[in-house]
Amino acid sequence: MSLTKKNDVLFPALMNEIFRPDWFGGTENSRSSLPAVNIKENEKDFELELFVPGRVKDDFKIEIDDTVLSISAEIKEESTEVKENFTRKEFSISSFKRAFTLPETVATDKIEATYEGGILKFNIPKKEEALPKPKRLIELK
């Protein structure tokens, strides 16, 4: 009975170790990972940040379709090493796509984006009618 319990714990742990993405000396497969996202709502706008280091501005494709903001990127890398008795060619492709459904209170025509220090930032302003109104006095007539 104790041997069975021991195998129940040991076997899955061993299998997880063997089938790790970097078991054969590679790196973790980045194609299946999505960038981390922070979303913050302020009184006048929304702030959206994606953590995407190692990219350049031209890597991104940003689209707005009605109320859906789509952000995607694809990087293709290729390298060739020629030695006396062999040639090694390697290539990799990494990509991601994130889509966000924006509330109808957003002014989609005024969205701005910047990319600096590995962070893609969006300023998504709210429509004028969605902004909080200042308190006012109503006079009786």
Short mmCIF file of N, CA, C and O in Angstrom, two decimals:
data_model
loop_
_atom_site.label_atom_id
_atom_site.label_comp_id
_atom_site.label_asym_id
_atom_site.label_seq_id
_atom_site.Cartn_x
_atom_site.Cartn_y
_atom_site.Cartn_z
N MET A 1 0.82 -1.19 0.00
CA MET A 1 0.00 0.00 0.00
C MET A 1 0.87 1.26 0.00
O MET A 1 0.58 2.19 -0.71
N SER A 2 1.95 1.26 0.79
CA SER A 2 2.80 2.45 0.83
C SER A 2 3.53 2.63 -0.51
O SER A 2 3.80 3.75 -0.91
N LEU A 3 3.85 1.52 -1.19
CA LEU A 3 4.50 1.62 -2.49
C LEU A 3 3.57 2.26 -3.51
O LEU A 3 3.99 3.10 -4.31
N THR A 4 2.31 1.91 -3.47
CA THR A 4 1.33 2.50 -4.38
C THR A 4 1.20 3.99 -4.14
O THR A 4 1.22 4.79 -5.06
N LYS A 5 1.09 4.39 -2.89
CA LYS A 5 0.98 5.81 -2.57
C LYS A 5 2.23 6.56 -3.03
O LYS A 5 2.15 7.64 -3.56
N LYS A 6 3.37 5.95 -2.83
CA LYS A 6 4.62 6.57 -3.23
C LYS A 6 4.66 6.76 -4.75
O LYS A 6 5.04 7.80 -5.24
N ASN A 7 4.22 5.75 -5.50
CA ASN A 7 4.19 5.86 -6.96
C ASN A 7 3.18 6.89 -7.43
O ASN A 7 3.40 7.56 -8.42
N ASP A 8 2.05 7.01 -6.72
CA ASP A 8 1.05 8.00 -7.11
C ASP A 8 1.63 9.41 -7.04
O ASP A 8 1.33 10.26 -7.86
N VAL A 9 2.46 9.67 -6.08
CA VAL A 9 3.06 10.98 -5.93
C VAL A 9 4.27 11.13 -6.86
O VAL A 9 4.43 12.15 -7.51
N LEU A 10 5.09 10.13 -6.94
CA LEU A 10 6.33 10.20 -7.71
C LEU A 10 6.08 10.22 -9.21
O LEU A 10 6.65 11.03 -9.92
N PHE A 11 5.21 9.36 -9.71
CA PHE A 11 5.02 9.23 -11.15
C PHE A 11 4.54 10.52 -11.82
O PHE A 11 5.16 10.97 -12.78
N PRO A 12 3.47 11.18 -11.34
CA PRO A 12 3.07 12.43 -11.98
C PRO A 12 4.14 13.51 -11.92
O PRO A 12 4.35 14.24 -12.88
N ALA A 13 4.86 13.59 -10.79
CA ALA A 13 5.92 14.59 -10.68
C ALA A 13 7.03 14.31 -11.69
O ALA A 13 7.54 15.23 -12.33
N LEU A 14 7.37 13.04 -11.87
CA LEU A 14 8.40 12.67 -12.84
C LEU A 14 7.93 12.97 -14.26
O LEU A 14 8.69 13.51 -15.07
N MET A 15 6.69 12.66 -14.57
CA MET A 15 6.16 12.92 -15.91
C MET A 15 6.12 14.42 -16.19
O MET A 15 6.45 14.86 -17.29
N ASN A 16 5.73 15.22 -15.20
CA ASN A 16 5.72 16.67 -15.38
C ASN A 16 7.12 17.19 -15.65
O ASN A 16 7.33 18.09 -16.45
N GLU A 17 8.11 16.62 -14.99
CA GLU A 17 9.50 17.03 -15.17
C GLU A 17 9.99 16.64 -16.57
O GLU A 17 10.64 17.43 -17.25
N ILE A 18 9.67 15.44 -17.00
CA ILE A 18 10.13 14.96 -18.31
C ILE A 18 9.51 15.77 -19.45
O ILE A 18 10.18 16.11 -20.41
N PHE A 19 8.23 16.08 -19.33
CA PHE A 19 7.54 16.77 -20.42
C PHE A 19 7.49 18.28 -20.25
O PHE A 19 6.68 18.94 -20.88
N ARG A 20 8.38 18.82 -19.43
CA ARG A 20 8.53 20.27 -19.34
C ARG A 20 8.92 20.80 -20.71
O ARG A 20 9.65 20.13 -21.44
N PRO A 21 8.46 22.02 -21.09
CA PRO A 21 8.80 22.54 -22.41
C PRO A 21 10.30 22.69 -22.64
O PRO A 21 10.76 22.61 -23.76
N ASP A 22 11.10 22.90 -21.60
CA ASP A 22 12.53 23.10 -21.80
C ASP A 22 13.36 21.87 -21.48
O ASP A 22 14.56 21.95 -21.30
N TRP A 23 12.76 20.67 -21.43
CA TRP A 23 13.46 19.44 -21.07
C TRP A 23 14.63 19.16 -22.00
O TRP A 23 15.68 18.73 -21.60
N PHE A 24 14.47 19.42 -23.29
CA PHE A 24 15.51 19.10 -24.26
C PHE A 24 16.45 20.27 -24.51
O PHE A 24 17.08 20.36 -25.54
N GLY A 25 16.54 21.19 -23.57
CA GLY A 25 17.50 22.28 -23.68
C GLY A 25 16.95 23.50 -24.37
O GLY A 25 17.65 24.47 -24.54
N GLY A 26 15.70 23.47 -24.75
CA GLY A 26 15.09 24.64 -25.38
C GLY A 26 14.59 25.60 -24.32
O GLY A 26 14.93 25.49 -23.14
N THR A 27 13.80 26.51 -24.73
CA THR A 27 13.20 27.45 -23.79
C THR A 27 11.70 27.23 -23.77
O THR A 27 11.15 26.58 -24.65
N GLU A 28 11.08 27.80 -22.81
CA GLU A 28 9.63 27.70 -22.68
C GLU A 28 8.98 28.18 -23.97
O GLU A 28 9.40 29.16 -24.56
N ASN A 29 7.95 27.51 -24.41
CA ASN A 29 7.26 27.86 -25.64
C ASN A 29 6.49 29.15 -25.44
O ASN A 29 5.50 29.19 -24.72
N SER A 30 6.91 30.23 -26.07
CA SER A 30 6.26 31.52 -25.89
C SER A 30 5.04 31.69 -26.78
O SER A 30 4.29 32.62 -26.61
N ARG A 31 4.85 30.80 -27.73
CA ARG A 31 3.71 30.93 -28.63
C ARG A 31 2.39 30.77 -27.90
O ARG A 31 1.38 31.31 -28.30
N SER A 32 2.38 30.03 -26.82
CA SER A 32 1.13 29.80 -26.12
C SER A 32 0.91 30.77 -24.97
O SER A 32 -0.10 30.70 -24.30
N SER A 33 1.84 31.69 -24.74
CA SER A 33 1.68 32.61 -23.63
C SER A 33 1.13 33.94 -24.10
O SER A 33 1.42 34.41 -25.19
N LEU A 34 0.32 34.53 -23.26
CA LEU A 34 -0.25 35.84 -23.55
C LEU A 34 0.41 36.87 -22.65
O LEU A 34 0.77 36.57 -21.51
N PRO A 35 0.56 38.09 -23.13
CA PRO A 35 1.18 39.11 -22.29
C PRO A 35 0.28 39.46 -21.11
O PRO A 35 -0.95 39.44 -21.21
N ALA A 36 0.92 39.79 -19.98
CA ALA A 36 0.18 40.21 -18.80
C ALA A 36 -0.49 41.55 -19.09
O ALA A 36 0.03 42.38 -19.83
N VAL A 37 -1.67 41.75 -18.50
CA VAL A 37 -2.47 42.96 -18.76
C VAL A 37 -2.89 43.59 -17.44
O VAL A 37 -3.28 42.89 -16.50
N ASN A 38 -2.80 44.91 -17.38
CA ASN A 38 -3.35 45.69 -16.27
C ASN A 38 -4.41 46.62 -16.85
O ASN A 38 -4.16 47.29 -17.86
N ILE A 39 -5.57 46.67 -16.21
CA ILE A 39 -6.64 47.56 -16.62
C ILE A 39 -7.05 48.38 -15.41
O ILE A 39 -7.31 47.83 -14.34
N LYS A 40 -7.10 49.69 -15.61
CA LYS A 40 -7.44 50.59 -14.51
C LYS A 40 -8.49 51.59 -15.01
O LYS A 40 -8.31 52.18 -16.08
N GLU A 41 -9.56 51.75 -14.24
CA GLU A 41 -10.58 52.73 -14.59
C GLU A 41 -10.41 53.96 -13.73
O GLU A 41 -10.30 53.87 -12.51
N ASN A 42 -10.36 55.11 -14.38
CA ASN A 42 -10.31 56.40 -13.70
C ASN A 42 -11.63 57.13 -13.92
O ASN A 42 -12.51 56.62 -14.63
N GLU A 43 -11.71 58.31 -13.39
CA GLU A 43 -12.93 59.09 -13.54
C GLU A 43 -13.20 59.45 -15.00
O GLU A 43 -14.33 59.40 -15.46
N LYS A 44 -12.12 59.76 -15.76
CA LYS A 44 -12.29 60.23 -17.13
C LYS A 44 -11.91 59.23 -18.21
O LYS A 44 -12.21 59.44 -19.37
N ASP A 45 -11.21 58.15 -17.83
CA ASP A 45 -10.75 57.21 -18.85
C ASP A 45 -10.42 55.84 -18.26
O ASP A 45 -10.53 55.62 -17.06
N PHE A 46 -10.02 54.95 -19.16
CA PHE A 46 -9.48 53.64 -18.79
C PHE A 46 -8.02 53.63 -19.21
O PHE A 46 -7.65 54.22 -20.23
N GLU A 47 -7.19 52.95 -18.44
CA GLU A 47 -5.79 52.75 -18.80
C GLU A 47 -5.57 51.26 -18.95
O GLU A 47 -5.91 50.48 -18.07
N LEU A 48 -5.02 50.88 -20.08
CA LEU A 48 -4.76 49.47 -20.37
C LEU A 48 -3.27 49.34 -20.64
O LEU A 48 -2.71 50.11 -21.42
N GLU A 49 -2.61 48.39 -19.98
CA GLU A 49 -1.18 48.16 -20.17
C GLU A 49 -0.93 46.69 -20.46
O GLU A 49 -1.47 45.83 -19.78
N LEU A 50 -0.14 46.43 -21.49
CA LEU A 50 0.28 45.07 -21.82
C LEU A 50 1.79 45.00 -21.65
O LEU A 50 2.51 45.86 -22.16
N PHE A 51 2.27 43.97 -20.98
CA PHE A 51 3.69 43.76 -20.78
C PHE A 51 4.22 42.91 -21.92
O PHE A 51 3.99 41.70 -21.97
N VAL A 52 4.90 43.55 -22.89
CA VAL A 52 5.40 42.86 -24.08
C VAL A 52 6.84 43.30 -24.39
O VAL A 52 7.10 44.00 -25.36
N PRO A 53 7.80 42.87 -23.56
CA PRO A 53 9.19 43.29 -23.78
C PRO A 53 9.80 42.64 -25.02
O PRO A 53 9.34 41.62 -25.50
N GLY A 54 10.85 43.28 -25.52
CA GLY A 54 11.59 42.72 -26.63
C GLY A 54 10.95 42.93 -27.99
O GLY A 54 11.34 42.32 -28.97
N ARG A 55 9.97 43.78 -28.06
CA ARG A 55 9.30 44.06 -29.33
C ARG A 55 9.65 45.47 -29.79
O ARG A 55 10.22 46.25 -29.05
N VAL A 56 9.27 45.79 -31.01
CA VAL A 56 9.37 47.15 -31.52
C VAL A 56 7.98 47.58 -31.98
O VAL A 56 7.11 46.73 -32.19
N LYS A 57 7.79 48.88 -32.15
CA LYS A 57 6.46 49.40 -32.49
C LYS A 57 5.86 48.73 -33.72
O LYS A 57 4.66 48.46 -33.78
N ASP A 58 6.70 48.45 -34.72
CA ASP A 58 6.19 47.87 -35.97
C ASP A 58 5.71 46.43 -35.81
O ASP A 58 5.05 45.91 -36.71
N ASP A 59 6.01 45.78 -34.70
CA ASP A 59 5.56 44.40 -34.47
C ASP A 59 4.07 44.31 -34.19
O ASP A 59 3.47 43.26 -34.38
N PHE A 60 3.47 45.40 -33.73
CA PHE A 60 2.08 45.36 -33.26
C PHE A 60 1.09 45.71 -34.36
O PHE A 60 1.34 46.57 -35.20
N LYS A 61 -0.04 45.05 -34.29
CA LYS A 61 -1.18 45.38 -35.13
C LYS A 61 -2.33 45.67 -34.17
O LYS A 61 -2.74 44.80 -33.40
N ILE A 62 -2.82 46.90 -34.20
CA ILE A 62 -3.86 47.33 -33.27
C ILE A 62 -5.07 47.77 -34.09
O ILE A 62 -4.95 48.64 -34.96
N GLU A 63 -6.21 47.16 -33.80
CA GLU A 63 -7.44 47.45 -34.55
C GLU A 63 -8.59 47.70 -33.59
O GLU A 63 -8.64 47.11 -32.51
N ILE A 64 -9.50 48.55 -34.01
CA ILE A 64 -10.74 48.75 -33.28
C ILE A 64 -11.88 48.47 -34.25
O ILE A 64 -11.92 49.02 -35.34
N ASP A 65 -12.76 47.56 -33.87
CA ASP A 65 -13.91 47.22 -34.69
C ASP A 65 -15.14 47.37 -33.81
O ASP A 65 -15.39 46.53 -32.93
N ASP A 66 -15.87 48.45 -34.02
CA ASP A 66 -17.01 48.80 -33.20
C ASP A 66 -16.54 48.99 -31.76
O ASP A 66 -15.90 49.97 -31.46
N THR A 67 -16.81 48.04 -30.87
CA THR A 67 -16.38 48.17 -29.47
C THR A 67 -15.34 47.12 -29.08
O THR A 67 -15.11 46.89 -27.90
N VAL A 68 -14.70 46.48 -30.06
CA VAL A 68 -13.70 45.46 -29.77
C VAL A 68 -12.32 45.98 -30.16
O VAL A 68 -12.06 46.30 -31.32
N LEU A 69 -11.45 46.08 -29.16
CA LEU A 69 -10.05 46.49 -29.36
C LEU A 69 -9.21 45.22 -29.46
O LEU A 69 -9.20 44.41 -28.54
N SER A 70 -8.53 45.03 -30.61
CA SER A 70 -7.70 43.85 -30.84
C SER A 70 -6.24 44.26 -30.94
O SER A 70 -5.91 45.20 -31.66
N ILE A 71 -5.39 43.54 -30.21
CA ILE A 71 -3.96 43.80 -30.22
C ILE A 71 -3.27 42.48 -30.55
O ILE A 71 -3.51 41.47 -29.89
N SER A 72 -2.42 42.49 -31.58
CA SER A 72 -1.72 41.27 -31.94
C SER A 72 -0.30 41.61 -32.37
O SER A 72 0.02 42.75 -32.70
N ALA A 73 0.54 40.60 -32.34
CA ALA A 73 1.93 40.74 -32.80
C ALA A 73 2.43 39.38 -33.24
O ALA A 73 2.03 38.36 -32.70
N GLU A 74 3.31 39.40 -34.22
CA GLU A 74 3.94 38.17 -34.68
C GLU A 74 5.40 38.48 -35.00
O GLU A 74 5.69 39.45 -35.70
N ILE A 75 6.29 37.67 -34.46
CA ILE A 75 7.72 37.84 -34.68
C ILE A 75 8.25 36.57 -35.32
O ILE A 75 8.01 35.47 -34.81
N LYS A 76 8.97 36.72 -36.41
CA LYS A 76 9.63 35.59 -37.06
C LYS A 76 11.13 35.84 -36.98
O LYS A 76 11.60 36.91 -37.37
N GLU A 77 11.84 34.86 -36.47
CA GLU A 77 13.30 34.97 -36.37
C GLU A 77 13.94 33.78 -37.06
O GLU A 77 13.44 32.67 -36.98
N GLU A 78 15.05 34.04 -37.73
CA GLU A 78 15.76 32.98 -38.43
C GLU A 78 17.26 33.22 -38.28
O GLU A 78 17.72 34.36 -38.33
N SER A 79 18.00 32.15 -38.06
CA SER A 79 19.46 32.27 -37.97
C SER A 79 20.11 31.09 -38.70
O SER A 79 19.57 29.99 -38.73
N THR A 80 21.28 31.37 -39.27
CA THR A 80 22.04 30.35 -39.98
C THR A 80 23.48 30.40 -39.50
O THR A 80 24.07 31.47 -39.42
N GLU A 81 24.01 29.23 -39.20
CA GLU A 81 25.40 29.12 -38.78
C GLU A 81 26.08 28.11 -39.70
O GLU A 81 25.65 26.96 -39.80
N VAL A 82 27.11 28.56 -40.40
CA VAL A 82 27.83 27.70 -41.33
C VAL A 82 29.21 27.43 -40.76
O VAL A 82 29.97 28.35 -40.47
N LYS A 83 29.52 26.16 -40.57
CA LYS A 83 30.85 25.73 -40.10
C LYS A 83 31.48 24.88 -41.20
O LYS A 83 30.87 24.60 -42.22
N GLU A 84 32.66 24.41 -40.93
CA GLU A 84 33.41 23.65 -41.93
C GLU A 84 32.67 22.39 -42.40
O GLU A 84 32.61 22.11 -43.58
N ASN A 85 32.06 21.66 -41.47
CA ASN A 85 31.42 20.41 -41.88
C ASN A 85 29.92 20.35 -41.56
O ASN A 85 29.34 19.29 -41.58
N PHE A 86 29.31 21.48 -41.25
CA PHE A 86 27.86 21.47 -41.05
C PHE A 86 27.29 22.87 -41.21
O PHE A 86 27.98 23.87 -41.13
N THR A 87 26.00 22.90 -41.46
CA THR A 87 25.22 24.14 -41.51
C THR A 87 24.04 23.96 -40.59
O THR A 87 23.32 22.95 -40.68
N ARG A 88 23.83 24.92 -39.69
CA ARG A 88 22.68 24.85 -38.78
C ARG A 88 21.77 26.03 -39.07
O ARG A 88 22.20 27.18 -39.06
N LYS A 89 20.51 25.73 -39.35
CA LYS A 89 19.49 26.76 -39.57
C LYS A 89 18.42 26.59 -38.50
O LYS A 89 17.97 25.47 -38.25
N GLU A 90 18.06 27.69 -37.91
CA GLU A 90 17.00 27.67 -36.91
C GLU A 90 16.03 28.79 -37.20
O GLU A 90 16.42 29.84 -37.71
N PHE A 91 14.78 28.57 -36.85
CA PHE A 91 13.79 29.64 -36.97
C PHE A 91 12.79 29.49 -35.85
O PHE A 91 12.62 28.42 -35.26
N SER A 92 12.14 30.61 -35.54
CA SER A 92 11.08 30.58 -34.53
C SER A 92 10.04 31.61 -34.89
O SER A 92 10.33 32.62 -35.55
N ILE A 93 8.84 31.34 -34.48
CA ILE A 93 7.73 32.26 -34.69
C ILE A 93 7.01 32.38 -33.35
O ILE A 93 6.69 31.37 -32.72
N SER A 94 6.83 33.59 -32.91
CA SER A 94 6.05 33.80 -31.69
C SER A 94 4.98 34.84 -31.99
O SER A 94 5.22 35.79 -32.73
N SER A 95 3.81 34.63 -31.45
CA SER A 95 2.72 35.55 -31.71
C SER A 95 1.74 35.53 -30.54
O SER A 95 1.75 34.63 -29.72
N PHE A 96 0.92 36.57 -30.50
CA PHE A 96 -0.18 36.61 -29.55
C PHE A 96 -1.28 37.48 -30.13
O PHE A 96 -1.04 38.27 -31.05
N LYS A 97 -2.47 37.33 -29.60
CA LYS A 97 -3.60 38.20 -29.96
C LYS A 97 -4.48 38.32 -28.73
O LYS A 97 -4.84 37.31 -28.13
N ARG A 98 -4.77 39.54 -28.35
CA ARG A 98 -5.68 39.82 -27.23
C ARG A 98 -6.79 40.70 -27.77
O ARG A 98 -6.54 41.61 -28.57
N ALA A 99 -8.00 40.47 -27.34
CA ALA A 99 -9.15 41.28 -27.74
C ALA A 99 -9.90 41.70 -26.49
O ALA A 99 -10.09 40.89 -25.57
N PHE A 100 -10.32 42.95 -26.47
CA PHE A 100 -11.04 43.50 -25.33
C PHE A 100 -12.32 44.16 -25.82
O PHE A 100 -12.28 45.00 -26.72
N THR A 101 -13.44 43.76 -25.24
CA THR A 101 -14.71 44.40 -25.55
C THR A 101 -14.84 45.63 -24.66
O THR A 101 -14.85 45.51 -23.44
N LEU A 102 -14.91 46.77 -25.30
CA LEU A 102 -14.96 48.03 -24.57
C LEU A 102 -16.41 48.39 -24.26
O LEU A 102 -17.32 48.08 -25.04
N PRO A 103 -16.64 49.07 -23.15
CA PRO A 103 -18.01 49.51 -22.85
C PRO A 103 -18.46 50.58 -23.84
O PRO A 103 -17.62 51.25 -24.46
N GLU A 104 -19.75 50.75 -23.98
CA GLU A 104 -20.28 51.74 -24.93
C GLU A 104 -20.02 53.16 -24.47
O GLU A 104 -20.21 54.10 -25.25
N THR A 105 -19.56 53.34 -23.26
CA THR A 105 -19.28 54.68 -22.74
C THR A 105 -17.91 55.20 -23.18
O THR A 105 -17.52 56.29 -22.80
N VAL A 106 -17.19 54.44 -24.00
CA VAL A 106 -15.85 54.80 -24.43
C VAL A 106 -15.89 55.55 -25.76
O VAL A 106 -16.65 55.20 -26.67
N ALA A 107 -15.06 56.57 -25.88
CA ALA A 107 -14.91 57.32 -27.12
C ALA A 107 -13.84 56.62 -27.96
O ALA A 107 -12.65 56.94 -27.86
N THR A 108 -14.25 55.64 -28.76
CA THR A 108 -13.29 54.81 -29.50
C THR A 108 -12.45 55.60 -30.49
O THR A 108 -11.33 55.20 -30.81
N ASP A 109 -12.94 56.72 -30.98
CA ASP A 109 -12.18 57.53 -31.94
C ASP A 109 -11.07 58.35 -31.28
O ASP A 109 -10.26 58.96 -31.97
N LYS A 110 -10.98 58.34 -29.96
CA LYS A 110 -9.97 59.11 -29.24
C LYS A 110 -8.95 58.23 -28.50
O LYS A 110 -8.18 58.73 -27.69
N ILE A 111 -8.94 56.94 -28.78
CA ILE A 111 -8.00 56.02 -28.13
C ILE A 111 -6.58 56.32 -28.61
O ILE A 111 -6.34 56.50 -29.80
N GLU A 112 -5.65 56.38 -27.66
CA GLU A 112 -4.24 56.61 -27.98
C GLU A 112 -3.41 55.47 -27.41
O GLU A 112 -3.74 54.91 -26.36
N ALA A 113 -2.30 55.14 -28.12
CA ALA A 113 -1.42 54.06 -27.67
C ALA A 113 0.03 54.50 -27.76
O ALA A 113 0.40 55.24 -28.67
N THR A 114 0.84 54.04 -26.79
CA THR A 114 2.28 54.28 -26.80
C THR A 114 2.98 52.99 -26.42
O THR A 114 2.40 52.14 -25.73
N TYR A 115 4.22 52.86 -26.87
CA TYR A 115 5.03 51.69 -26.51
C TYR A 115 6.38 52.18 -26.04
O TYR A 115 7.12 52.83 -26.79
N GLU A 116 6.69 51.88 -24.78
CA GLU A 116 7.95 52.34 -24.20
C GLU A 116 8.36 51.38 -23.09
O GLU A 116 7.55 51.00 -22.25
N GLY A 117 9.63 51.01 -23.09
CA GLY A 117 10.17 50.17 -22.03
C GLY A 117 9.50 48.81 -21.91
O GLY A 117 9.39 48.26 -20.82
N GLY A 118 9.05 48.27 -23.04
CA GLY A 118 8.43 46.95 -23.02
C GLY A 118 6.97 46.94 -22.60
O GLY A 118 6.37 45.89 -22.45
N ILE A 119 6.38 48.13 -22.43
CA ILE A 119 4.97 48.22 -22.01
C ILE A 119 4.18 48.97 -23.07
O ILE A 119 4.51 50.09 -23.43
N LEU A 120 3.15 48.31 -23.58
CA LEU A 120 2.23 48.91 -24.53
C LEU A 120 1.09 49.51 -23.73
O LEU A 120 0.37 48.80 -23.03
N LYS A 121 0.95 50.85 -23.78
CA LYS A 121 -0.05 51.55 -22.96
C LYS A 121 -1.12 52.17 -23.84
O LYS A 121 -0.83 52.75 -24.88
N PHE A 122 -2.36 52.02 -23.38
CA PHE A 122 -3.50 52.62 -24.06
C PHE A 122 -4.20 53.57 -23.10
O PHE A 122 -4.41 53.26 -21.93
N ASN A 123 -4.57 54.74 -23.65
CA ASN A 123 -5.43 55.66 -22.92
C ASN A 123 -6.76 55.62 -23.66
O ASN A 123 -6.83 55.95 -24.84
N ILE A 124 -7.79 55.17 -22.95
CA ILE A 124 -9.11 54.97 -23.56
C ILE A 124 -10.08 55.93 -22.87
O ILE A 124 -10.63 55.61 -21.81
N PRO A 125 -10.30 57.12 -23.46
CA PRO A 125 -11.17 58.11 -22.80
C PRO A 125 -12.64 57.72 -22.86
O PRO A 125 -13.10 57.06 -23.79
N LYS A 126 -13.36 58.17 -21.85
CA LYS A 126 -14.81 57.97 -21.81
C LYS A 126 -15.49 59.09 -22.60
O LYS A 126 -14.95 60.19 -22.75
N LYS A 127 -16.68 58.80 -23.11
CA LYS A 127 -17.46 59.81 -23.82
C LYS A 127 -17.85 60.91 -22.84
O LYS A 127 -17.98 60.66 -21.63
N GLU A 128 -18.05 62.09 -23.35
CA GLU A 128 -18.40 63.25 -22.52
C GLU A 128 -19.64 62.97 -21.68
O GLU A 128 -19.68 63.29 -20.49
N GLU A 129 -20.65 62.34 -22.27
CA GLU A 129 -21.89 62.07 -21.53
C GLU A 129 -21.71 61.02 -20.43
O GLU A 129 -22.55 60.89 -19.54
N ALA A 130 -20.64 60.25 -20.47
CA ALA A 130 -20.40 59.23 -19.46
C ALA A 130 -19.59 59.76 -18.27
O ALA A 130 -19.48 59.09 -17.25
N LEU A 131 -19.03 60.95 -18.41
CA LEU A 131 -18.23 61.53 -17.33
C LEU A 131 -19.13 61.98 -16.19
O LEU A 131 -20.26 62.42 -16.42
N PRO A 132 -18.65 61.90 -14.96
CA PRO A 132 -19.46 62.35 -13.82
C PRO A 132 -19.71 63.85 -13.91
O PRO A 132 -18.83 64.63 -14.29
N LYS A 133 -20.91 64.25 -13.60
CA LYS A 133 -21.29 65.65 -13.63
C LYS A 133 -21.05 66.27 -12.25
O LYS A 133 -21.27 65.64 -11.23
N PRO A 134 -20.60 67.53 -12.24
CA PRO A 134 -20.39 68.18 -10.95
C PRO A 134 -21.73 68.45 -10.26
O PRO A 134 -22.77 68.60 -10.91
N LYS A 135 -21.67 68.48 -8.96
CA LYS A 135 -22.88 68.76 -8.18
C LYS A 135 -23.31 70.19 -8.44
O LYS A 135 -22.48 71.10 -8.56
N ARG A 136 -24.61 70.41 -8.56
CA ARG A 136 -25.11 71.76 -8.78
C ARG A 136 -26.39 71.96 -7.99
O ARG A 136 -27.07 71.00 -7.61
N LEU A 137 -26.71 73.17 -7.76
CA LEU A 137 -27.95 73.51 -7.06
C LEU A 137 -29.06 73.74 -8.06
O LEU A 137 -28.84 74.30 -9.13
N ILE A 138 -30.23 73.30 -7.70
CA ILE A 138 -31.40 73.53 -8.57
C ILE A 138 -32.27 74.54 -7.87
O ILE A 138 -32.67 74.37 -6.70
N GLU A 139 -32.56 75.62 -8.58
CA GLU A 139 -33.37 76.68 -8.00
C GLU A 139 -34.86 76.34 -8.15
O GLU A 139 -35.28 75.83 -9.19
N LEU A 140 -35.60 76.64 -7.14
CA LEU A 140 -37.05 76.47 -7.18
C LEU A 140 -37.66 77.69 -7.86
O LEU A 140 -37.24 78.82 -7.60
N LYS A 141 -38.67 77.49 -8.68
CA LYS A 141 -39.32 78.61 -9.36
C LYS A 141 -40.72 78.75 -8.89
O LYS A 141 -41.38 77.91 -8.45
#
